[in-house]
PDB file of C-alpha atoms and ligand atoms in Angstrom:
ATOM      1  CA  UNK A   1       0.000   0.000   0.000  1.00 73.00           C
ATOM      2  CA  UNK A   2       1.235   3.507  -0.886  1.00 76.00           C
ATOM      3  CA  UNK A   3       1.762   5.803   2.090  1.00 85.00           C
ATOM      4  CA  UNK A   4       0.864   9.291   0.842  1.00 85.00           C
ATOM      5  CA  UNK A   5       2.881  10.829   3.671  1.00 80.00           C
ATOM      6  CA  UNK A   6       6.068  10.126   1.716  1.00 87.00           C
ATOM      7  CA  UNK A   7       4.976  12.938  -0.659  1.00 84.00           C
ATOM      8  CA  UNK A   8       5.875  16.523   0.376  1.00 85.00           C
ATOM      9  CA  UNK A   9       2.678  17.971  -1.171  1.00 82.00           C
ATOM     10  CA  UNK A  10       0.562  15.638   0.983  1.00 79.00           C
ATOM     11  CA  UNK A  11       2.285  16.823   4.174  1.00 79.00           C
ATOM     12  CA  UNK A  12       1.989  20.496   3.227  1.00 74.00           C
ATOM     13  CA  UNK A  13      -1.726  20.147   2.387  1.00 74.00           C
ATOM     14  CA  UNK A  14      -2.300  18.574   5.817  1.00 73.00           C
ATOM     15  CA  UNK A  15      -0.569  21.453   7.554  1.00 69.00           C
ATOM     16  CA  UNK A  16      -2.840  23.920   5.756  1.00 66.00           C
ATOM     17  CA  UNK A  17      -5.982  21.953   6.702  1.00 68.00           C
ATOM     18  CA  UNK A  18      -4.852  21.402  10.283  1.00 61.00           C
ATOM     19  CA  UNK A  19      -4.968  25.158  10.841  1.00 47.00           C
ATOM     20  CA  UNK A  20      -8.711  25.009  10.236  1.00 52.00           C
ATOM     21  CA  UNK A  21      -9.356  22.132  12.568  1.00 72.00           C
ATOM     22  CA  UNK A  22     -10.698  23.388  15.843  1.00 80.00           C
ATOM     23  CA  UNK A  23     -12.336  20.094  16.757  1.00 85.00           C
ATOM     24  CA  UNK A  24      -9.129  18.514  17.982  1.00 90.00           C
ATOM     25  CA  UNK A  25      -8.488  21.176  20.592  1.00 92.00           C
ATOM     26  CA  UNK A  26     -10.611  19.411  23.207  1.00 93.00           C
ATOM     27  CA  UNK A  27      -8.726  16.187  22.453  1.00 95.00           C
ATOM     28  CA  UNK A  28      -5.411  17.962  22.936  1.00 96.00           C
ATOM     29  CA  UNK A  29      -6.590  19.489  26.228  1.00 97.00           C
ATOM     30  CA  UNK A  30      -7.878  16.167  27.532  1.00 98.00           C
ATOM     31  CA  UNK A  31      -4.577  14.501  26.625  1.00 98.00           C
ATOM     32  CA  UNK A  32      -2.560  17.162  28.449  1.00 98.00           C
ATOM     33  CA  UNK A  33      -4.679  16.643  31.569  1.00 98.00           C
ATOM     34  CA  UNK A  34      -3.791  12.911  31.670  1.00 98.00           C
ATOM     35  CA  UNK A  35      -0.007  13.339  31.592  1.00 98.00           C
ATOM     36  CA  UNK A  36       1.845  12.599  34.841  1.00 98.00           C
ATOM     37  CA  UNK A  37       2.257  15.736  36.976  1.00 97.00           C
ATOM     38  CA  UNK A  38       5.996  15.022  37.053  1.00 95.00           C
ATOM     39  CA  UNK A  39       6.332  14.504  33.279  1.00 98.00           C
ATOM     40  CA  UNK A  40      10.060  14.914  32.573  1.00 98.00           C
ATOM     41  CA  UNK A  41      10.725  12.912  29.399  1.00 98.00           C
ATOM     42  CA  UNK A  42       8.290  11.923  26.680  1.00 98.00           C
ATOM     43  CA  UNK A  43       8.128  10.434  23.192  1.00 98.00           C
ATOM     44  CA  UNK A  44       5.925  11.638  20.302  1.00 98.00           C
ATOM     45  CA  UNK A  45       5.157   9.065  17.591  1.00 98.00           C
ATOM     46  CA  UNK A  46       4.488  10.555  14.137  1.00 98.00           C
ATOM     47  CA  UNK A  47       5.174  14.070  15.415  1.00 98.00           C
ATOM     48  CA  UNK A  48       4.669  15.934  12.126  1.00 97.00           C
ATOM     49  CA  UNK A  49       5.575  19.600  12.516  1.00 96.00           C
ATOM     50  CA  UNK A  50       5.429  19.275  16.307  1.00 97.00           C
ATOM     51  CA  UNK A  51       1.917  20.456  17.149  1.00 96.00           C
ATOM     52  CA  UNK A  52       1.389  17.991  20.014  1.00 98.00           C
ATOM     53  CA  UNK A  53       4.855  17.871  21.528  1.00 98.00           C
ATOM     54  CA  UNK A  54       4.888  21.677  21.350  1.00 98.00           C
ATOM     55  CA  UNK A  55       1.774  21.784  23.530  1.00 97.00           C
ATOM     56  CA  UNK A  56       3.297  19.342  26.012  1.00 98.00           C
ATOM     57  CA  UNK A  57       6.484  21.416  26.246  1.00 98.00           C
ATOM     58  CA  UNK A  58       4.400  24.520  26.914  1.00 97.00           C
ATOM     59  CA  UNK A  59       2.671  22.672  29.771  1.00 97.00           C
ATOM     60  CA  UNK A  60       5.909  21.059  31.066  1.00 98.00           C
ATOM     61  CA  UNK A  61       8.716  23.521  30.211  1.00 98.00           C
ATOM     62  CA  UNK A  62      11.356  21.431  32.019  1.00 98.00           C
ATOM     63  CA  UNK A  63      10.566  18.260  30.106  1.00 98.00           C
ATOM     64  CA  UNK A  64      12.578  16.819  27.221  1.00 98.00           C
ATOM     65  CA  UNK A  65      11.117  15.193  24.156  1.00 98.00           C
ATOM     66  CA  UNK A  66      12.069  12.619  21.556  1.00 98.00           C
ATOM     67  CA  UNK A  67       9.921  12.910  18.430  1.00 98.00           C
ATOM     68  CA  UNK A  68       9.770  10.421  15.573  1.00 98.00           C
ATOM     69  CA  UNK A  69       8.449  10.895  12.045  1.00 98.00           C
ATOM     70  CA  UNK A  70       9.431   9.432   8.689  1.00 98.00           C
ATOM     71  CA  UNK A  71       8.625  12.501   6.581  1.00 97.00           C
ATOM     72  CA  UNK A  72      11.596  14.815   5.858  1.00 97.00           C
ATOM     73  CA  UNK A  73       9.068  17.525   4.938  1.00 97.00           C
ATOM     74  CA  UNK A  74       7.367  17.315   8.325  1.00 97.00           C
ATOM     75  CA  UNK A  75      10.668  17.118  10.183  1.00 97.00           C
ATOM     76  CA  UNK A  76      11.920  20.214   8.317  1.00 97.00           C
ATOM     77  CA  UNK A  77       8.846  22.078   9.552  1.00 96.00           C
ATOM     78  CA  UNK A  78       9.501  20.844  13.100  1.00 98.00           C
ATOM     79  CA  UNK A  79      13.160  21.869  12.813  1.00 97.00           C
ATOM     80  CA  UNK A  80      12.105  25.327  11.642  1.00 96.00           C
ATOM     81  CA  UNK A  81      10.012  25.734  14.775  1.00 96.00           C
ATOM     82  CA  UNK A  82      12.175  23.908  17.356  1.00 95.00           C
ATOM     83  CA  UNK A  83      15.622  23.838  15.694  1.00 84.00           C
ATOM     84  CA  UNK A  84      17.521  25.465  18.545  1.00 91.00           C
ATOM     85  CA  UNK A  85      15.448  23.973  21.332  1.00 97.00           C
ATOM     86  CA  UNK A  86      17.756  21.709  23.344  1.00 97.00           C
ATOM     87  CA  UNK A  87      14.750  19.921  24.837  1.00 98.00           C
ATOM     88  CA  UNK A  88      13.772  18.393  21.485  1.00 98.00           C
ATOM     89  CA  UNK A  89      15.400  15.443  19.701  1.00 98.00           C
ATOM     90  CA  UNK A  90      13.955  14.650  16.260  1.00 98.00           C
ATOM     91  CA  UNK A  91      14.419  11.196  14.750  1.00 98.00           C
ATOM     92  CA  UNK A  92      13.664  10.340  11.117  1.00 98.00           C
ATOM     93  CA  UNK A  93      12.288   6.821  11.292  1.00 98.00           C
ATOM     94  CA  UNK A  94       9.237   4.841  10.209  1.00 98.00           C
ATOM     95  CA  UNK A  95       6.730   3.633  12.753  1.00 98.00           C
ATOM     96  CA  UNK A  96       6.584   0.473  10.676  1.00 98.00           C
ATOM     97  CA  UNK A  97       9.976  -0.354  12.183  1.00 98.00           C
ATOM     98  CA  UNK A  98      10.235  -1.499  15.802  1.00 98.00           C
ATOM     99  CA  UNK A  99      10.642   1.456  18.164  1.00 98.00           C
ATOM    100  CA  UNK A 100      14.271   2.144  19.041  1.00 97.00           C
ATOM    101  CA  UNK A 101      14.986   1.200  22.673  1.00 96.00           C
ATOM    102  CA  UNK A 102      15.381   4.696  24.061  1.00 97.00           C
ATOM    103  CA  UNK A 103      13.054   4.571  27.073  1.00 96.00           C
ATOM    104  CA  UNK A 104      12.020   4.846  29.782  1.00 98.00           C
ATOM    105  CA  UNK A 105       9.513   7.639  29.200  1.00 98.00           C
ATOM    106  CA  UNK A 106       6.989   9.241  31.531  1.00 98.00           C
ATOM    107  CA  UNK A 107       4.595   9.539  28.604  1.00 98.00           C
ATOM    108  CA  UNK A 108       4.355   8.298  25.040  1.00 99.00           C
ATOM    109  CA  UNK A 109       2.019  10.406  22.945  1.00 99.00           C
ATOM    110  CA  UNK A 110       0.803  10.374  19.362  1.00 98.00           C
ATOM    111  CA  UNK A 111      -1.728  12.304  17.329  1.00 98.00           C
ATOM    112  CA  UNK A 112      -3.320  11.212  14.075  1.00 96.00           C
ATOM    113  CA  UNK A 113      -0.343   9.107  12.964  1.00 98.00           C
ATOM    114  CA  UNK A 114      -0.647   5.464  14.047  1.00 98.00           C
ATOM    115  CA  UNK A 115      -3.685   4.875  11.813  1.00 98.00           C
ATOM    116  CA  UNK A 116      -1.236   4.934   8.897  1.00 97.00           C
ATOM    117  CA  UNK A 117       0.182   1.618  10.139  1.00 98.00           C
ATOM    118  CA  UNK A 118      -1.379  -1.785   9.536  1.00 98.00           C
ATOM    119  CA  UNK A 119      -3.547  -3.179  12.317  1.00 98.00           C
ATOM    120  CA  UNK A 120      -0.913  -5.783  13.122  1.00 98.00           C
ATOM    121  CA  UNK A 121       1.695  -3.047  13.434  1.00 98.00           C
ATOM    122  CA  UNK A 122      -0.616  -0.857  15.568  1.00 98.00           C
ATOM    123  CA  UNK A 123      -0.929  -3.626  18.153  1.00 98.00           C
ATOM    124  CA  UNK A 124       2.819  -4.318  18.141  1.00 98.00           C
ATOM    125  CA  UNK A 125       3.513  -0.599  18.563  1.00 98.00           C
ATOM    126  CA  UNK A 126       1.181  -0.393  21.554  1.00 98.00           C
ATOM    127  CA  UNK A 127       3.128  -3.254  23.172  1.00 98.00           C
ATOM    128  CA  UNK A 128       6.488  -1.637  22.347  1.00 98.00           C
ATOM    129  CA  UNK A 129       5.253   1.626  23.890  1.00 98.00           C
ATOM    130  CA  UNK A 130       4.184  -0.226  27.051  1.00 98.00           C
ATOM    131  CA  UNK A 131       7.677  -1.711  27.393  1.00 98.00           C
ATOM    132  CA  UNK A 132       9.272   1.752  27.200  1.00 98.00           C
ATOM    133  CA  UNK A 133       7.039   3.485  29.732  1.00 98.00           C
ATOM    134  CA  UNK A 134       8.215   3.826  33.293  1.00 98.00           C
ATOM    135  CA  UNK A 135       5.846   2.294  35.870  1.00 98.00           C
ATOM    136  CA  UNK A 136       2.990   4.784  36.211  1.00 97.00           C
ATOM    137  CA  UNK A 137       3.701   6.213  32.758  1.00 98.00           C
ATOM    138  CA  UNK A 138       0.919   6.944  30.281  1.00 98.00           C
ATOM    139  CA  UNK A 139       0.291   6.153  26.607  1.00 99.00           C
ATOM    140  CA  UNK A 140      -1.967   8.674  24.855  1.00 99.00           C
ATOM    141  CA  UNK A 141      -3.052   8.166  21.275  1.00 98.00           C
ATOM    142  CA  UNK A 142      -5.218  10.970  19.881  1.00 98.00           C
ATOM    143  CA  UNK A 143      -6.247   9.062  16.823  1.00 97.00           C
ATOM    144  CA  UNK A 144      -8.300   8.923  13.674  1.00 97.00           C
ATOM    145  CA  UNK A 145     -10.525   5.872  14.172  1.00 98.00           C
ATOM    146  CA  UNK A 146     -13.073   4.097  12.000  1.00 98.00           C
ATOM    147  CA  UNK A 147     -16.744   5.057  11.947  1.00 98.00           C
ATOM    148  CA  UNK A 148     -19.241   2.227  12.435  1.00 98.00           C
ATOM    149  CA  UNK A 149     -20.886   2.993   9.054  1.00 98.00           C
ATOM    150  CA  UNK A 150     -20.041   4.470   5.647  1.00 97.00           C
ATOM    151  CA  UNK A 151     -22.696   7.162   6.155  1.00 97.00           C
ATOM    152  CA  UNK A 152     -21.079   8.233   9.429  1.00 98.00           C
ATOM    153  CA  UNK A 153     -17.670   8.298   7.733  1.00 97.00           C
ATOM    154  CA  UNK A 154     -19.007  10.529   4.969  1.00 96.00           C
ATOM    155  CA  UNK A 155     -20.589  12.856   7.533  1.00 94.00           C
ATOM    156  CA  UNK A 156     -17.212  13.119   9.290  1.00 92.00           C
ATOM    157  CA  UNK A 157     -15.506  14.128   6.037  1.00 91.00           C
ATOM    158  CA  UNK A 158     -18.278  16.607   5.255  1.00 88.00           C
ATOM    159  CA  UNK A 159     -17.921  18.234   8.679  1.00 86.00           C
ATOM    160  CA  UNK A 160     -14.242  18.818   7.922  1.00 86.00           C
ATOM    161  CA  UNK A 161     -14.973  20.007   4.373  1.00 83.00           C
ATOM    162  CA  UNK A 162     -12.923  17.151   2.933  1.00 87.00           C
ATOM    163  CA  UNK A 163     -14.333  16.039  -0.450  1.00 89.00           C
ATOM    164  CA  UNK A 164     -14.883  12.276  -0.712  1.00 93.00           C
ATOM    165  CA  UNK A 165     -12.314  12.026  -3.497  1.00 93.00           C
ATOM    166  CA  UNK A 166      -9.722  13.579  -1.192  1.00 90.00           C
ATOM    167  CA  UNK A 167     -10.231  10.963   1.524  1.00 93.00           C
ATOM    168  CA  UNK A 168      -6.673   9.936   2.482  1.00 91.00           C
ATOM    169  CA  UNK A 169      -5.934   6.584   0.806  1.00 91.00           C
ATOM    170  CA  UNK A 170      -3.155   5.870   3.303  1.00 91.00           C
ATOM    171  CA  UNK A 171      -5.591   5.737   6.231  1.00 97.00           C
ATOM    172  CA  UNK A 172      -5.933   2.286   7.788  1.00 98.00           C
ATOM    173  CA  UNK A 173      -8.734   3.137  10.173  1.00 98.00           C
ATOM    174  CA  UNK A 174      -9.720   0.770  12.970  1.00 98.00           C
ATOM    175  CA  UNK A 175     -12.584   0.979  15.448  1.00 98.00           C
ATOM    176  CA  UNK A 176     -11.694   2.296  18.911  1.00 98.00           C
ATOM    177  CA  UNK A 177     -13.160  -0.718  20.746  1.00 98.00           C
ATOM    178  CA  UNK A 178     -10.653  -3.172  19.281  1.00 98.00           C
ATOM    179  CA  UNK A 179      -7.780  -0.845  20.088  1.00 98.00           C
ATOM    180  CA  UNK A 180      -8.910  -0.357  23.698  1.00 98.00           C
ATOM    181  CA  UNK A 181      -9.231  -4.124  24.075  1.00 98.00           C
ATOM    182  CA  UNK A 182      -5.646  -4.542  22.847  1.00 98.00           C
ATOM    183  CA  UNK A 183      -4.392  -1.964  25.361  1.00 98.00           C
ATOM    184  CA  UNK A 184      -6.037  -3.930  28.171  1.00 98.00           C
ATOM    185  CA  UNK A 185      -4.617  -7.237  26.918  1.00 98.00           C
ATOM    186  CA  UNK A 186      -1.115  -5.742  26.761  1.00 98.00           C
ATOM    187  CA  UNK A 187      -1.350  -4.757  30.441  1.00 98.00           C
ATOM    188  CA  UNK A 188      -2.326  -1.099  30.384  1.00 98.00           C
ATOM    189  CA  UNK A 189      -4.688   0.074  33.133  1.00 98.00           C
ATOM    190  CA  UNK A 190      -7.321   2.845  33.256  1.00 98.00           C
ATOM    191  CA  UNK A 191      -7.868   2.079  29.583  1.00 98.00           C
ATOM    192  CA  UNK A 192     -10.604   4.143  27.984  1.00 98.00           C
ATOM    193  CA  UNK A 193     -11.601   6.467  25.206  1.00 98.00           C
ATOM    194  CA  UNK A 194     -11.160   9.722  27.156  1.00 98.00           C
ATOM    195  CA  UNK A 195     -12.608  11.974  24.427  1.00 97.00           C
ATOM    196  CA  UNK A 196     -14.282  11.479  21.085  1.00 97.00           C
ATOM    197  CA  UNK A 197     -15.676  13.618  18.266  1.00 93.00           C
ATOM    198  CA  UNK A 198     -16.877  11.558  15.313  1.00 94.00           C
ATOM    199  CA  UNK A 199     -13.696   9.815  14.016  1.00 95.00           C
ATOM    200  CA  UNK A 200     -11.323  11.603  16.380  1.00 95.00           C
ATOM    201  CA  UNK A 201     -10.722   9.632  19.556  1.00 97.00           C
ATOM    202  CA  UNK A 202      -8.332   9.860  22.472  1.00 98.00           C
ATOM    203  CA  UNK A 203      -7.287   6.333  23.472  1.00 98.00           C
ATOM    204  CA  UNK A 204      -5.352   6.142  26.733  1.00 99.00           C
ATOM    205  CA  UNK A 205      -3.781   3.420  28.843  1.00 98.00           C
ATOM    206  CA  UNK A 206      -1.456   3.663  31.822  1.00 98.00           C
ATOM    207  CA  UNK A 207       1.372   1.357  32.802  1.00 98.00           C
ATOM    208  CA  UNK A 208       0.703   0.132  36.331  1.00 98.00           C
ATOM    209  CA  UNK A 209       2.868   1.729  39.003  1.00 96.00           C
ATOM    210  CA  UNK A 210       5.499  -0.720  40.299  1.00 78.00           C
TER     211      UNK A 210
HETATM  212  C1  LIG B 301      -1.921  13.622  10.195  1.00 54.69           C
HETATM  213  S1  LIG B 301      -0.217  13.932  10.421  1.00 54.69           S
HETATM  214  C2  LIG B 301      -0.154  14.280  12.184  1.00 54.69           C
HETATM  215  C3  LIG B 301       1.080  15.011  12.581  1.00 54.69           C
HETATM  216  C4  LIG B 301       1.126  15.475  14.036  1.00 54.69           C
HETATM  217  N1  LIG B 301       1.169  14.367  14.951  1.00 54.69           N
HETATM  218  C5  LIG B 301      -0.053  16.375  14.327  1.00 54.69           C
HETATM  219  O1  LIG B 301      -0.884  16.035  15.164  1.00 54.69           O
HETATM  220  O2  LIG B 301      -0.126  17.447  13.712  1.00 54.69           O
HETATM  221  C6  LIG B 301       0.400  12.285  10.311  1.00 54.69           C
HETATM  222  C7  LIG B 301       1.884  12.191  10.547  1.00 54.69           C
HETATM  223  O3  LIG B 301       2.245  10.818  10.610  1.00 54.69           O
HETATM  224  C8  LIG B 301       3.439  10.651   9.878  1.00 54.69           C
HETATM  225  N2  LIG B 301       3.503   9.254   9.433  1.00 54.69           N
HETATM  226  C9  LIG B 301       2.635   8.586   8.636  1.00 54.69           C
HETATM  227  N3  LIG B 301       3.030   7.318   8.471  1.00 54.69           N
HETATM  228  C10 LIG B 301       4.192   7.181   9.184  1.00 54.69           C
HETATM  229  C11 LIG B 301       5.099   6.111   9.406  1.00 54.69           C
HETATM  230  N4  LIG B 301       4.904   4.904   8.863  1.00 54.69           N
HETATM  231  N5  LIG B 301       6.178   6.331  10.193  1.00 54.69           N
HETATM  232  C12 LIG B 301       6.407   7.547  10.745  1.00 54.69           C
HETATM  233  N6  LIG B 301       5.579   8.603  10.578  1.00 54.69           N
HETATM  234  C13 LIG B 301       4.487   8.420   9.805  1.00 54.69           C
HETATM  235  C14 LIG B 301       3.339  11.642   8.727  1.00 54.69           C
HETATM  236  O4  LIG B 301       4.592  11.933   8.170  1.00 54.69           O
HETATM  237  C15 LIG B 301       2.705  12.827   9.434  1.00 54.69           C
HETATM  238  O5  LIG B 301       3.691  13.661  10.004  1.00 54.69           O
END
């Protein structure tokens, strides 16, 4: 399957559209509220231009961040914004590869990226994230999930003014229920969908404290 995110024009079009998306703000806020109060080091999976890790650094100015993305275009944008920021380490790498062993992290976060991986890879990634969280650490995936019906999917696109023919062919959407079940099976606790608006869902699980 072609991943459209390898194309610079696809990344730049997303960045334009993202500016118009106000719906995700509540998801971002809810995510920030679930991070450990002593969040010192975190990992962002599929960071793009750094929207989410930027918010976390605003909330936790003493924290450091490792951010992974495979798109040079996106990483250039992140570098433009955070280039001199010593708190940020950017890594060009595909989420289709096993996560590098660079933990432990207080939090592993992601927004609208993991749905570009196959379902098999999603589950493996959730397990790899669990292994790299410190006890008591949190995994937060603000994600694009599948609608139960085609009609509901089309309504979602319409609400975002995305024409049907521009529906991203690299999306590999999966229902939130299956993903929450996986998190529980892997060993995460307090697993739930903490926020949802149509196909945007915040899936969270916490590694039990030791
Ligand atoms: C919808 S954007 C979200 C970016 C950012 N997290 C945000 O919230 O603005 C999806 C991001 O996932 C990245 N991505 C897609 N597939 C990927 C993969 N296999 N490995 C690493 N990054 C990937 C894209 O390059 C893009 O930056």
